[in-house]
């Protein structure tokens, strides 16, 4: 049920399960238990429904029964765009827990229906290949990995799994009324389409994922302004994508300049704003700035083989260059 790639990842470090006690995360809880994967729980109470208090208490009981730690946060969100704000509050909390307690993997219970809903929502916005396929089994963050073991399973399969074993879970009624954007897409488009064409859609996603691996650059986003890009045939496109996130649009002449510098194996500053540091296997892309650096920082940067052109920004932003060492100190 869980792929070998995911099992290998989860067997190699401390794991935190993002839990809600809904169908998906509850099913994943027991699937991970059956696979003998060790993990702890984190849950956020958004205080929108009165039932949420019972869900948190039940999650605590479940954690206690299986001898797991559980981290709980209560939030009260105001303003518009509740879905976006709630998602950001959850991920901020989960990220804080991972960093504070050393969890290497944050396990998410997204399943195939979620993946297809995301695809449809991005398609409706007018998105490119990267945005259309935003969910993958393994996704690197600065301090931990995002791991999604359920992407090949439908929600109804998970619910049947729980019902057949008589396992307790909760249903969030707000996901059933179609008022929120995502639930509207699910009820009116995603569910009916998958009920009719699931096998074909699943096969299409497999083909598209294989194509994506060949077409998209390999980018690791360390934080909002630090990017590692694999030095392969898609590297120029990768730098272009990183530059856009740094609010710089590269011209054809600048892309040609970049290609020429890569051929000479040299670093380059583009538009006076983007530092592209060259290494044999990877490029380091950051904003460009000059700085008077301490001797201690200079020595650490030298040891870790951080490209010189990026060091001023990394010093001024107080970046943890140790996190970059695995990309450059080879």
PDB file of C-alpha atoms in Angstrom:
ATOM      1  CA  UNK A   1       0.000   0.000   0.000  1.00  0.00           C
ATOM      2  CA  UNK A   2       2.948   2.332   0.722  1.00  0.00           C
ATOM      3  CA  UNK A   3       5.607   2.639  -1.996  1.00  0.00           C
ATOM      4  CA  UNK A   4       9.175   1.518  -1.376  1.00  0.00           C
ATOM      5  CA  UNK A   5      10.435   5.092  -1.831  1.00  0.00           C
ATOM      6  CA  UNK A   6       8.179   6.305   0.951  1.00  0.00           C
ATOM      7  CA  UNK A   7       8.948   3.346   3.210  1.00  0.00           C
ATOM      8  CA  UNK A   8      12.654   3.978   2.761  1.00  0.00           C
ATOM      9  CA  UNK A   9      12.235   7.649   3.650  1.00  0.00           C
ATOM     10  CA  UNK A  10      10.090   6.981   6.740  1.00  0.00           C
ATOM     11  CA  UNK A  11      12.375   4.237   7.996  1.00  0.00           C
ATOM     12  CA  UNK A  12      15.379   6.550   8.059  1.00  0.00           C
ATOM     13  CA  UNK A  13      14.327   9.300  10.479  1.00  0.00           C
ATOM     14  CA  UNK A  14      11.897  10.706  13.040  1.00  0.00           C
ATOM     15  CA  UNK A  15       8.374  11.159  11.687  1.00  0.00           C
ATOM     16  CA  UNK A  16       5.510  13.537  12.513  1.00  0.00           C
ATOM     17  CA  UNK A  17       1.994  12.846  11.195  1.00  0.00           C
ATOM     18  CA  UNK A  18      -0.177  15.886  10.446  1.00  0.00           C
ATOM     19  CA  UNK A  19      -3.389  14.636  12.036  1.00  0.00           C
ATOM     20  CA  UNK A  20      -7.009  15.809  11.943  1.00  0.00           C
ATOM     21  CA  UNK A  21      -8.839  12.566  12.858  1.00  0.00           C
ATOM     22  CA  UNK A  22     -10.734  12.739   9.579  1.00  0.00           C
ATOM     23  CA  UNK A  23     -10.942   9.808   7.175  1.00  0.00           C
ATOM     24  CA  UNK A  24      -7.572  10.385   5.487  1.00  0.00           C
ATOM     25  CA  UNK A  25      -5.283  10.997   8.453  1.00  0.00           C
ATOM     26  CA  UNK A  26      -6.998   8.336  10.599  1.00  0.00           C
ATOM     27  CA  UNK A  27      -6.596   5.725   7.870  1.00  0.00           C
ATOM     28  CA  UNK A  28      -2.977   6.757   7.423  1.00  0.00           C
ATOM     29  CA  UNK A  29      -2.429   6.422  11.192  1.00  0.00           C
ATOM     30  CA  UNK A  30      -3.397   2.743  11.092  1.00  0.00           C
ATOM     31  CA  UNK A  31      -1.648   2.067   7.772  1.00  0.00           C
ATOM     32  CA  UNK A  32       1.599   3.402   9.239  1.00  0.00           C
ATOM     33  CA  UNK A  33       1.060   1.284  12.342  1.00  0.00           C
ATOM     34  CA  UNK A  34       0.597  -1.833  10.202  1.00  0.00           C
ATOM     35  CA  UNK A  35       3.814  -0.981   8.362  1.00  0.00           C
ATOM     36  CA  UNK A  36       5.576  -0.602  11.744  1.00  0.00           C
ATOM     37  CA  UNK A  37       6.577   2.957  11.014  1.00  0.00           C
ATOM     38  CA  UNK A  38       7.326   4.999  14.137  1.00  0.00           C
ATOM     39  CA  UNK A  39       5.683   8.438  14.282  1.00  0.00           C
ATOM     40  CA  UNK A  40       4.122  11.078  16.527  1.00  0.00           C
ATOM     41  CA  UNK A  41       1.104  13.336  15.958  1.00  0.00           C
ATOM     42  CA  UNK A  42       0.348  17.034  15.576  1.00  0.00           C
ATOM     43  CA  UNK A  43      -3.182  18.456  15.381  1.00  0.00           C
ATOM     44  CA  UNK A  44      -4.603  21.973  15.037  1.00  0.00           C
ATOM     45  CA  UNK A  45      -8.000  23.001  16.440  1.00  0.00           C
ATOM     46  CA  UNK A  46      -9.380  25.850  14.310  1.00  0.00           C
ATOM     47  CA  UNK A  47     -12.289  26.422  16.739  1.00  0.00           C
ATOM     48  CA  UNK A  48     -14.805  26.674  13.904  1.00  0.00           C
ATOM     49  CA  UNK A  49     -16.966  23.680  14.815  1.00  0.00           C
ATOM     50  CA  UNK A  50     -18.054  22.573  18.275  1.00  0.00           C
ATOM     51  CA  UNK A  51     -17.109  18.999  17.312  1.00  0.00           C
ATOM     52  CA  UNK A  52     -13.445  19.946  16.992  1.00  0.00           C
ATOM     53  CA  UNK A  53     -12.959  19.695  20.764  1.00  0.00           C
ATOM     54  CA  UNK A  54     -14.130  16.064  20.708  1.00  0.00           C
ATOM     55  CA  UNK A  55     -11.824  15.336  17.779  1.00  0.00           C
ATOM     56  CA  UNK A  56      -8.795  16.700  19.636  1.00  0.00           C
ATOM     57  CA  UNK A  57      -9.651  14.729  22.777  1.00  0.00           C
ATOM     58  CA  UNK A  58     -10.107  11.564  20.725  1.00  0.00           C
ATOM     59  CA  UNK A  59      -6.739  12.207  19.033  1.00  0.00           C
ATOM     60  CA  UNK A  60      -5.119  12.501  22.461  1.00  0.00           C
ATOM     61  CA  UNK A  61      -6.690   9.209  23.527  1.00  0.00           C
ATOM     62  CA  UNK A  62      -5.460   7.527  20.341  1.00  0.00           C
ATOM     63  CA  UNK A  63      -1.939   8.836  20.875  1.00  0.00           C
ATOM     64  CA  UNK A  64      -1.959   7.612  24.466  1.00  0.00           C
ATOM     65  CA  UNK A  65      -3.260   4.178  23.462  1.00  0.00           C
ATOM     66  CA  UNK A  66      -0.421   3.726  20.965  1.00  0.00           C
ATOM     67  CA  UNK A  67       2.230   5.416  23.135  1.00  0.00           C
ATOM     68  CA  UNK A  68       2.795   8.375  20.836  1.00  0.00           C
ATOM     69  CA  UNK A  69       3.539  12.017  21.520  1.00  0.00           C
ATOM     70  CA  UNK A  70       0.927  14.488  20.362  1.00  0.00           C
ATOM     71  CA  UNK A  71       1.312  18.237  19.834  1.00  0.00           C
ATOM     72  CA  UNK A  72      -1.837  20.371  19.899  1.00  0.00           C
ATOM     73  CA  UNK A  73      -2.410  23.974  18.873  1.00  0.00           C
ATOM     74  CA  UNK A  74      -5.600  26.017  19.124  1.00  0.00           C
ATOM     75  CA  UNK A  75      -6.091  28.935  16.710  1.00  0.00           C
ATOM     76  CA  UNK A  76      -8.799  31.510  16.045  1.00  0.00           C
ATOM     77  CA  UNK A  77      -8.598  32.849  12.510  1.00  0.00           C
ATOM     78  CA  UNK A  78     -10.274  36.058  11.425  1.00  0.00           C
ATOM     79  CA  UNK A  79     -10.768  37.710   8.052  1.00  0.00           C
ATOM     80  CA  UNK A  80     -11.485  36.384   4.586  1.00  0.00           C
ATOM     81  CA  UNK A  81      -9.967  33.399   2.767  1.00  0.00           C
ATOM     82  CA  UNK A  82     -10.310  31.007   5.694  1.00  0.00           C
ATOM     83  CA  UNK A  83      -9.014  28.007   3.717  1.00  0.00           C
ATOM     84  CA  UNK A  84      -5.715  29.724   2.906  1.00  0.00           C
ATOM     85  CA  UNK A  85      -5.243  31.127   6.420  1.00  0.00           C
ATOM     86  CA  UNK A  86      -6.056  27.781   8.049  1.00  0.00           C
ATOM     87  CA  UNK A  87      -3.621  25.939   5.788  1.00  0.00           C
ATOM     88  CA  UNK A  88      -0.858  28.442   6.558  1.00  0.00           C
ATOM     89  CA  UNK A  89      -1.529  28.180  10.312  1.00  0.00           C
ATOM     90  CA  UNK A  90      -1.296  24.380  10.164  1.00  0.00           C
ATOM     91  CA  UNK A  91       1.921  24.270   8.172  1.00  0.00           C
ATOM     92  CA  UNK A  92       3.526  26.941  10.317  1.00  0.00           C
ATOM     93  CA  UNK A  93       2.765  24.870  13.428  1.00  0.00           C
ATOM     94  CA  UNK A  94       3.911  21.599  11.869  1.00  0.00           C
ATOM     95  CA  UNK A  95       7.130  23.235  10.663  1.00  0.00           C
ATOM     96  CA  UNK A  96       7.848  24.660  14.116  1.00  0.00           C
ATOM     97  CA  UNK A  97       7.387  21.237  15.708  1.00  0.00           C
ATOM     98  CA  UNK A  98       9.648  19.547  13.147  1.00  0.00           C
ATOM     99  CA  UNK A  99      12.422  22.083  13.714  1.00  0.00           C
ATOM    100  CA  UNK A 100      12.101  22.212  17.502  1.00  0.00           C
ATOM    101  CA  UNK A 101      12.041  18.468  18.101  1.00  0.00           C
ATOM    102  CA  UNK A 102      14.079  17.214  15.156  1.00  0.00           C
ATOM    103  CA  UNK A 103      11.447  15.454  13.057  1.00  0.00           C
ATOM    104  CA  UNK A 104      12.948  14.716   9.656  1.00  0.00           C
ATOM    105  CA  UNK A 105       9.692  13.833   7.907  1.00  0.00           C
ATOM    106  CA  UNK A 106       6.279  15.519   8.030  1.00  0.00           C
ATOM    107  CA  UNK A 107       3.723  12.941   6.877  1.00  0.00           C
ATOM    108  CA  UNK A 108       0.649  14.298   5.085  1.00  0.00           C
ATOM    109  CA  UNK A 109      -2.558  12.365   4.381  1.00  0.00           C
ATOM    110  CA  UNK A 110      -3.263  13.760   0.909  1.00  0.00           C
ATOM    111  CA  UNK A 111      -4.830  11.105  -1.317  1.00  0.00           C
ATOM    112  CA  UNK A 112      -5.609  10.793  -5.031  1.00  0.00           C
ATOM    113  CA  UNK A 113      -8.841  12.813  -4.801  1.00  0.00           C
ATOM    114  CA  UNK A 114      -6.859  15.705  -3.275  1.00  0.00           C
ATOM    115  CA  UNK A 115      -4.301  15.478  -6.071  1.00  0.00           C
ATOM    116  CA  UNK A 116      -6.990  15.612  -8.755  1.00  0.00           C
ATOM    117  CA  UNK A 117      -8.848  18.464  -7.001  1.00  0.00           C
ATOM    118  CA  UNK A 118      -5.609  20.439  -6.908  1.00  0.00           C
ATOM    119  CA  UNK A 119      -5.100  19.757 -10.608  1.00  0.00           C
ATOM    120  CA  UNK A 120      -8.575  21.049 -11.464  1.00  0.00           C
ATOM    121  CA  UNK A 121      -8.257  24.128  -9.253  1.00  0.00           C
ATOM    122  CA  UNK A 122      -4.897  25.058 -10.763  1.00  0.00           C
ATOM    123  CA  UNK A 123      -6.227  24.382 -14.261  1.00  0.00           C
ATOM    124  CA  UNK A 124      -9.041  26.832 -13.552  1.00  0.00           C
ATOM    125  CA  UNK A 125      -6.524  29.494 -12.528  1.00  0.00           C
ATOM    126  CA  UNK A 126      -4.374  29.118 -15.633  1.00  0.00           C
ATOM    127  CA  UNK A 127      -1.296  27.256 -14.378  1.00  0.00           C
ATOM    128  CA  UNK A 128       1.847  25.717 -15.822  1.00  0.00           C
ATOM    129  CA  UNK A 129       3.138  22.173 -15.486  1.00  0.00           C
ATOM    130  CA  UNK A 130       4.840  22.769 -12.136  1.00  0.00           C
ATOM    131  CA  UNK A 131       1.683  24.181 -10.511  1.00  0.00           C
ATOM    132  CA  UNK A 132      -0.673  21.600 -12.040  1.00  0.00           C
ATOM    133  CA  UNK A 133       1.231  18.755 -10.396  1.00  0.00           C
ATOM    134  CA  UNK A 134       1.961  20.335  -7.047  1.00  0.00           C
ATOM    135  CA  UNK A 135       1.692  17.126  -5.021  1.00  0.00           C
ATOM    136  CA  UNK A 136       4.379  14.456  -5.004  1.00  0.00           C
ATOM    137  CA  UNK A 137       5.208  11.586  -2.657  1.00  0.00           C
ATOM    138  CA  UNK A 138       8.462  13.135  -1.486  1.00  0.00           C
ATOM    139  CA  UNK A 139       9.144  16.855  -1.354  1.00  0.00           C
ATOM    140  CA  UNK A 140      12.209  18.452   0.211  1.00  0.00           C
ATOM    141  CA  UNK A 141      11.951  21.404   2.592  1.00  0.00           C
ATOM    142  CA  UNK A 142      14.821  23.176   4.333  1.00  0.00           C
ATOM    143  CA  UNK A 143      14.585  21.317   7.648  1.00  0.00           C
ATOM    144  CA  UNK A 144      12.459  18.272   6.785  1.00  0.00           C
ATOM    145  CA  UNK A 145      10.751  16.277   4.046  1.00  0.00           C
ATOM    146  CA  UNK A 146       7.061  16.328   3.157  1.00  0.00           C
ATOM    147  CA  UNK A 147       5.913  12.731   2.694  1.00  0.00           C
ATOM    148  CA  UNK A 148       2.561  11.765   1.115  1.00  0.00           C
ATOM    149  CA  UNK A 149       2.082   7.971   1.245  1.00  0.00           C
ATOM    150  CA  UNK A 150      -1.566   7.910   0.054  1.00  0.00           C
ATOM    151  CA  UNK A 151      -1.447   9.613  -3.348  1.00  0.00           C
ATOM    152  CA  UNK A 152      -2.379   6.439  -5.223  1.00  0.00           C
ATOM    153  CA  UNK A 153      -5.489   5.731  -3.131  1.00  0.00           C
ATOM    154  CA  UNK A 154      -8.965   7.222  -3.367  1.00  0.00           C
ATOM    155  CA  UNK A 155     -10.719   8.618  -0.331  1.00  0.00           C
ATOM    156  CA  UNK A 156     -13.517   6.054  -0.598  1.00  0.00           C
ATOM    157  CA  UNK A 157     -10.927   3.261  -0.370  1.00  0.00           C
ATOM    158  CA  UNK A 158      -9.625   4.738   2.876  1.00  0.00           C
ATOM    159  CA  UNK A 159     -13.117   5.118   4.297  1.00  0.00           C
ATOM    160  CA  UNK A 160     -13.957   1.507   3.402  1.00  0.00           C
ATOM    161  CA  UNK A 161     -10.740   0.414   5.137  1.00  0.00           C
ATOM    162  CA  UNK A 162     -11.801   2.177   8.353  1.00  0.00           C
ATOM    163  CA  UNK A 163     -15.416   1.048   8.203  1.00  0.00           C
ATOM    164  CA  UNK A 164     -14.516  -2.590   7.610  1.00  0.00           C
ATOM    165  CA  UNK A 165     -12.375  -2.585  10.746  1.00  0.00           C
ATOM    166  CA  UNK A 166     -14.770  -0.505  12.829  1.00  0.00           C
ATOM    167  CA  UNK A 167     -12.193   2.233  13.430  1.00  0.00           C
ATOM    168  CA  UNK A 168     -13.277   5.622  14.712  1.00  0.00           C
ATOM    169  CA  UNK A 169     -12.946   8.767  12.596  1.00  0.00           C
ATOM    170  CA  UNK A 170     -14.725  12.105  12.251  1.00  0.00           C
ATOM    171  CA  UNK A 171     -16.378  13.834   9.297  1.00  0.00           C
ATOM    172  CA  UNK A 172     -16.059  17.595   8.882  1.00  0.00           C
ATOM    173  CA  UNK A 173     -19.511  18.623   7.675  1.00  0.00           C
ATOM    174  CA  UNK A 174     -18.169  21.878   6.212  1.00  0.00           C
ATOM    175  CA  UNK A 175     -16.492  19.795   3.508  1.00  0.00           C
ATOM    176  CA  UNK A 176     -19.874  18.486   2.353  1.00  0.00           C
ATOM    177  CA  UNK A 177     -21.876  21.668   1.750  1.00  0.00           C
ATOM    178  CA  UNK A 178     -19.956  23.024  -1.253  1.00  0.00           C
ATOM    179  CA  UNK A 179     -19.579  26.517   0.193  1.00  0.00           C
ATOM    180  CA  UNK A 180     -15.787  26.447   0.313  1.00  0.00           C
ATOM    181  CA  UNK A 181     -14.001  26.570  -3.025  1.00  0.00           C
ATOM    182  CA  UNK A 182     -12.294  23.220  -2.702  1.00  0.00           C
ATOM    183  CA  UNK A 183     -15.425  21.392  -1.579  1.00  0.00           C
ATOM    184  CA  UNK A 184     -17.333  22.969  -4.482  1.00  0.00           C
ATOM    185  CA  UNK A 185     -14.785  21.580  -6.958  1.00  0.00           C
ATOM    186  CA  UNK A 186     -14.866  18.204  -5.228  1.00  0.00           C
ATOM    187  CA  UNK A 187     -18.655  17.795  -5.182  1.00  0.00           C
ATOM    188  CA  UNK A 188     -19.373  19.155  -8.644  1.00  0.00           C
ATOM    189  CA  UNK A 189     -16.387  18.054 -10.697  1.00  0.00           C
ATOM    190  CA  UNK A 190     -13.749  15.868  -9.075  1.00  0.00           C
ATOM    191  CA  UNK A 191     -15.841  13.158  -7.413  1.00  0.00           C
ATOM    192  CA  UNK A 192     -18.224  12.543 -10.339  1.00  0.00           C
ATOM    193  CA  UNK A 193     -15.347  12.436 -12.828  1.00  0.00           C
ATOM    194  CA  UNK A 194     -13.204  10.052 -10.759  1.00  0.00           C
ATOM    195  CA  UNK A 195     -16.175   7.791 -10.076  1.00  0.00           C
ATOM    196  CA  UNK A 196     -16.439   7.311 -13.842  1.00  0.00           C
ATOM    197  CA  UNK A 197     -12.837   7.518 -15.041  1.00  0.00           C
ATOM    198  CA  UNK A 198     -10.517   6.816 -12.080  1.00  0.00           C
ATOM    199  CA  UNK A 199      -8.348   4.143 -13.716  1.00  0.00           C
ATOM    200  CA  UNK A 200      -7.715   6.288 -16.788  1.00  0.00           C
ATOM    201  CA  UNK A 201      -6.962   9.417 -14.755  1.00  0.00           C
ATOM    202  CA  UNK A 202      -4.564   7.474 -12.544  1.00  0.00           C
ATOM    203  CA  UNK A 203      -2.701   6.118 -15.566  1.00  0.00           C
ATOM    204  CA  UNK A 204      -2.557   9.619 -17.099  1.00  0.00           C
ATOM    205  CA  UNK A 205      -1.008  11.004 -13.930  1.00  0.00           C
ATOM    206  CA  UNK A 206       1.640   8.276 -14.044  1.00  0.00           C
ATOM    207  CA  UNK A 207       2.551   9.206 -17.631  1.00  0.00           C
ATOM    208  CA  UNK A 208       2.523  12.928 -16.856  1.00  0.00           C
ATOM    209  CA  UNK A 209       4.721  12.448 -13.794  1.00  0.00           C
ATOM    210  CA  UNK A 210       7.300  10.616 -15.912  1.00  0.00           C
ATOM    211  CA  UNK A 211       7.191  13.460 -18.447  1.00  0.00           C
ATOM    212  CA  UNK A 212       7.532  16.044 -15.695  1.00  0.00           C
ATOM    213  CA  UNK A 213      10.726  14.441 -14.439  1.00  0.00           C
ATOM    214  CA  UNK A 214      12.231  14.973 -17.887  1.00  0.00           C
ATOM    215  CA  UNK A 215      10.827  18.449 -18.530  1.00  0.00           C
ATOM    216  CA  UNK A 216      11.077  20.279 -15.238  1.00  0.00           C
ATOM    217  CA  UNK A 217      14.302  21.477 -13.611  1.00  0.00           C
ATOM    218  CA  UNK A 218      15.369  19.913 -10.343  1.00  0.00           C
ATOM    219  CA  UNK A 219      14.971  22.746  -7.813  1.00  0.00           C
ATOM    220  CA  UNK A 220      15.348  22.544  -4.047  1.00  0.00           C
ATOM    221  CA  UNK A 221      13.929  25.635  -2.356  1.00  0.00           C
ATOM    222  CA  UNK A 222      15.826  26.147   0.874  1.00  0.00           C
ATOM    223  CA  UNK A 223      13.807  29.184   1.900  1.00  0.00           C
ATOM    224  CA  UNK A 224      12.016  32.083   0.192  1.00  0.00           C
ATOM    225  CA  UNK A 225      15.221  33.436  -1.378  1.00  0.00           C
ATOM    226  CA  UNK A 226      17.666  30.509  -1.572  1.00  0.00           C
ATOM    227  CA  UNK A 227      17.471  27.920  -4.356  1.00  0.00           C
ATOM    228  CA  UNK A 228      19.596  24.897  -5.253  1.00  0.00           C
ATOM    229  CA  UNK A 229      19.286  23.886  -8.914  1.00  0.00           C
ATOM    230  CA  UNK A 230      20.714  20.678 -10.304  1.00  0.00           C
ATOM    231  CA  UNK A 231      23.231  21.385 -13.059  1.00  0.00           C
ATOM    232  CA  UNK A 232      21.610  19.380 -15.851  1.00  0.00           C
ATOM    233  CA  UNK A 233      19.969  20.071 -19.216  1.00  0.00           C
ATOM    234  CA  UNK A 234      17.137  22.047 -17.547  1.00  0.00           C
ATOM    235  CA  UNK A 235      19.363  24.258 -15.407  1.00  0.00           C
ATOM    236  CA  UNK A 236      18.796  27.512 -17.356  1.00  0.00           C
ATOM    237  CA  UNK A 237      15.048  27.102 -17.051  1.00  0.00           C
ATOM    238  CA  UNK A 238      15.522  26.388 -13.349  1.00  0.00           C
ATOM    239  CA  UNK A 239      17.446  29.634 -12.827  1.00  0.00           C
ATOM    240  CA  UNK A 240      14.743  31.480 -14.777  1.00  0.00           C
ATOM    241  CA  UNK A 241      12.041  30.039 -12.491  1.00  0.00           C
ATOM    242  CA  UNK A 242      14.020  30.940  -9.357  1.00  0.00           C
ATOM    243  CA  UNK A 243      14.610  34.460 -10.683  1.00  0.00           C
ATOM    244  CA  UNK A 244      10.880  34.944 -11.183  1.00  0.00           C
ATOM    245  CA  UNK A 245      10.291  34.039  -7.527  1.00  0.00           C
ATOM    246  CA  UNK A 246      12.866  36.715  -6.711  1.00  0.00           C
ATOM    247  CA  UNK A 247      10.865  39.186  -8.832  1.00  0.00           C
ATOM    248  CA  UNK A 248      13.363  39.339 -11.698  1.00  0.00           C
ATOM    249  CA  UNK A 249      12.370  38.477 -15.285  1.00  0.00           C
ATOM    250  CA  UNK A 250      15.346  37.320 -17.311  1.00  0.00           C
ATOM    251  CA  UNK A 251      15.677  38.429 -20.933  1.00  0.00           C
ATOM    252  CA  UNK A 252      16.887  36.146 -23.715  1.00  0.00           C
ATOM    253  CA  UNK A 253      20.243  37.965 -23.621  1.00  0.00           C
ATOM    254  CA  UNK A 254      20.590  37.247 -19.902  1.00  0.00           C
ATOM    255  CA  UNK A 255      19.726  33.574 -20.409  1.00  0.00           C
ATOM    256  CA  UNK A 256      22.366  33.437 -23.146  1.00  0.00           C
ATOM    257  CA  UNK A 257      24.832  35.090 -20.768  1.00  0.00           C
ATOM    258  CA  UNK A 258      23.993  32.482 -18.138  1.00  0.00           C
ATOM    259  CA  UNK A 259      24.522  29.637 -20.620  1.00  0.00           C
ATOM    260  CA  UNK A 260      27.891  31.075 -21.630  1.00  0.00           C
ATOM    261  CA  UNK A 261      29.020  31.315 -18.003  1.00  0.00           C
ATOM    262  CA  UNK A 262      27.897  27.752 -17.321  1.00  0.00           C
ATOM    263  CA  UNK A 263      29.930  26.589 -20.324  1.00  0.00           C
ATOM    264  CA  UNK A 264      32.948  28.363 -18.800  1.00  0.00           C
ATOM    265  CA  UNK A 265      32.049  26.930 -15.365  1.00  0.00           C
ATOM    266  CA  UNK A 266      31.864  30.391 -13.784  1.00  0.00           C
ATOM    267  CA  UNK A 267      29.380  32.178 -11.556  1.00  0.00           C
ATOM    268  CA  UNK A 268      27.431  35.216 -12.729  1.00  0.00           C
ATOM    269  CA  UNK A 269      25.314  38.137 -11.450  1.00  0.00           C
ATOM    270  CA  UNK A 270      22.172  38.766 -13.516  1.00  0.00           C
ATOM    271  CA  UNK A 271      20.429  42.172 -13.624  1.00  0.00           C
ATOM    272  CA  UNK A 272      22.669  43.222 -10.750  1.00  0.00           C
ATOM    273  CA  UNK A 273      20.189  41.415  -8.479  1.00  0.00           C
ATOM    274  CA  UNK A 274      20.511  37.643  -8.868  1.00  0.00           C
ATOM    275  CA  UNK A 275      23.661  35.758  -7.837  1.00  0.00           C
ATOM    276  CA  UNK A 276      24.091  32.433  -9.637  1.00  0.00           C
ATOM    277  CA  UNK A 277      26.882  30.511  -7.949  1.00  0.00           C
ATOM    278  CA  UNK A 278      28.457  27.709  -9.982  1.00  0.00           C
ATOM    279  CA  UNK A 279      29.379  24.291  -8.661  1.00  0.00           C
ATOM    280  CA  UNK A 280      29.935  21.119 -10.660  1.00  0.00           C
ATOM    281  CA  UNK A 281      26.696  19.368  -9.755  1.00  0.00           C
ATOM    282  CA  UNK A 282      24.505  22.283  -8.613  1.00  0.00           C
ATOM    283  CA  UNK A 283      23.926  26.018  -8.835  1.00  0.00           C
ATOM    284  CA  UNK A 284      23.161  28.239  -5.852  1.00  0.00           C
ATOM    285  CA  UNK A 285      20.734  31.072  -6.654  1.00  0.00           C
ATOM    286  CA  UNK A 286      20.220  33.926  -4.179  1.00  0.00           C
ATOM    287  CA  UNK A 287      19.762  37.684  -4.273  1.00  0.00           C
ATOM    288  CA  UNK A 288      23.099  39.430  -4.874  1.00  0.00           C
ATOM    289  CA  UNK A 289      24.596  41.784  -2.339  1.00  0.00           C
ATOM    290  CA  UNK A 290      28.009  42.750  -1.065  1.00  0.00           C
ATOM    291  CA  UNK A 291      28.963  42.487   2.590  1.00  0.00           C
ATOM    292  CA  UNK A 292      31.935  42.787   4.904  1.00  0.00           C
ATOM    293  CA  UNK A 293      32.058  39.246   6.242  1.00  0.00           C
ATOM    294  CA  UNK A 294      33.597  37.964   9.441  1.00  0.00           C
ATOM    295  CA  UNK A 295      36.687  35.757   9.240  1.00  0.00           C
ATOM    296  CA  UNK A 296      34.796  32.946  10.913  1.00  0.00           C
ATOM    297  CA  UNK A 297      32.019  33.048   8.281  1.00  0.00           C
ATOM    298  CA  UNK A 298      34.517  33.220   5.429  1.00  0.00           C
ATOM    299  CA  UNK A 299      36.300  30.138   6.731  1.00  0.00           C
ATOM    300  CA  UNK A 300      33.078  28.146   7.136  1.00  0.00           C
ATOM    301  CA  UNK A 301      31.952  29.161   3.648  1.00  0.00           C
ATOM    302  CA  UNK A 302      35.312  28.058   2.252  1.00  0.00           C
ATOM    303  CA  UNK A 303      35.149  24.703   4.030  1.00  0.00           C
ATOM    304  CA  UNK A 304      31.605  24.079   2.782  1.00  0.00           C
ATOM    305  CA  UNK A 305      32.624  25.218  -0.729  1.00  0.00           C
ATOM    306  CA  UNK A 306      29.818  27.781  -0.915  1.00  0.00           C
ATOM    307  CA  UNK A 307      30.168  29.778  -4.176  1.00  0.00           C
ATOM    308  CA  UNK A 308      31.818  33.112  -3.404  1.00  0.00           C
ATOM    309  CA  UNK A 309      29.255  35.131  -5.300  1.00  0.00           C
ATOM    310  CA  UNK A 310      26.467  34.092  -2.886  1.00  0.00           C
ATOM    311  CA  UNK A 311      28.352  34.578   0.356  1.00  0.00           C
ATOM    312  CA  UNK A 312      27.512  38.262   0.879  1.00  0.00           C
ATOM    313  CA  UNK A 313      23.775  37.551   0.851  1.00  0.00           C
ATOM    314  CA  UNK A 314      24.114  34.448   3.019  1.00  0.00           C
ATOM    315  CA  UNK A 315      26.154  36.401   5.584  1.00  0.00           C
ATOM    316  CA  UNK A 316      23.773  39.379   5.723  1.00  0.00           C
ATOM    317  CA  UNK A 317      20.683  37.153   5.932  1.00  0.00           C
ATOM    318  CA  UNK A 318      22.261  35.023   8.687  1.00  0.00           C
ATOM    319  CA  UNK A 319      21.551  31.872   6.664  1.00  0.00           C
ATOM    320  CA  UNK A 320      22.547  28.490   8.065  1.00  0.00           C
ATOM    321  CA  UNK A 321      25.141  27.567   5.462  1.00  0.00           C
ATOM    322  CA  UNK A 322      25.609  24.177   7.103  1.00  0.00           C
ATOM    323  CA  UNK A 323      22.267  23.240   5.485  1.00  0.00           C
ATOM    324  CA  UNK A 324      23.835  23.892   2.075  1.00  0.00           C
ATOM    325  CA  UNK A 325      26.992  21.896   2.679  1.00  0.00           C
ATOM    326  CA  UNK A 326      25.649  18.628   1.293  1.00  0.00           C
ATOM    327  CA  UNK A 327      25.123  20.274  -2.093  1.00  0.00           C
ATOM    328  CA  UNK A 328      28.573  21.805  -2.407  1.00  0.00           C
ATOM    329  CA  UNK A 329      31.121  20.135  -0.100  1.00  0.00           C
ATOM    330  CA  UNK A 330      31.607  17.080  -2.271  1.00  0.00           C
TER     331      UNK A 330
END
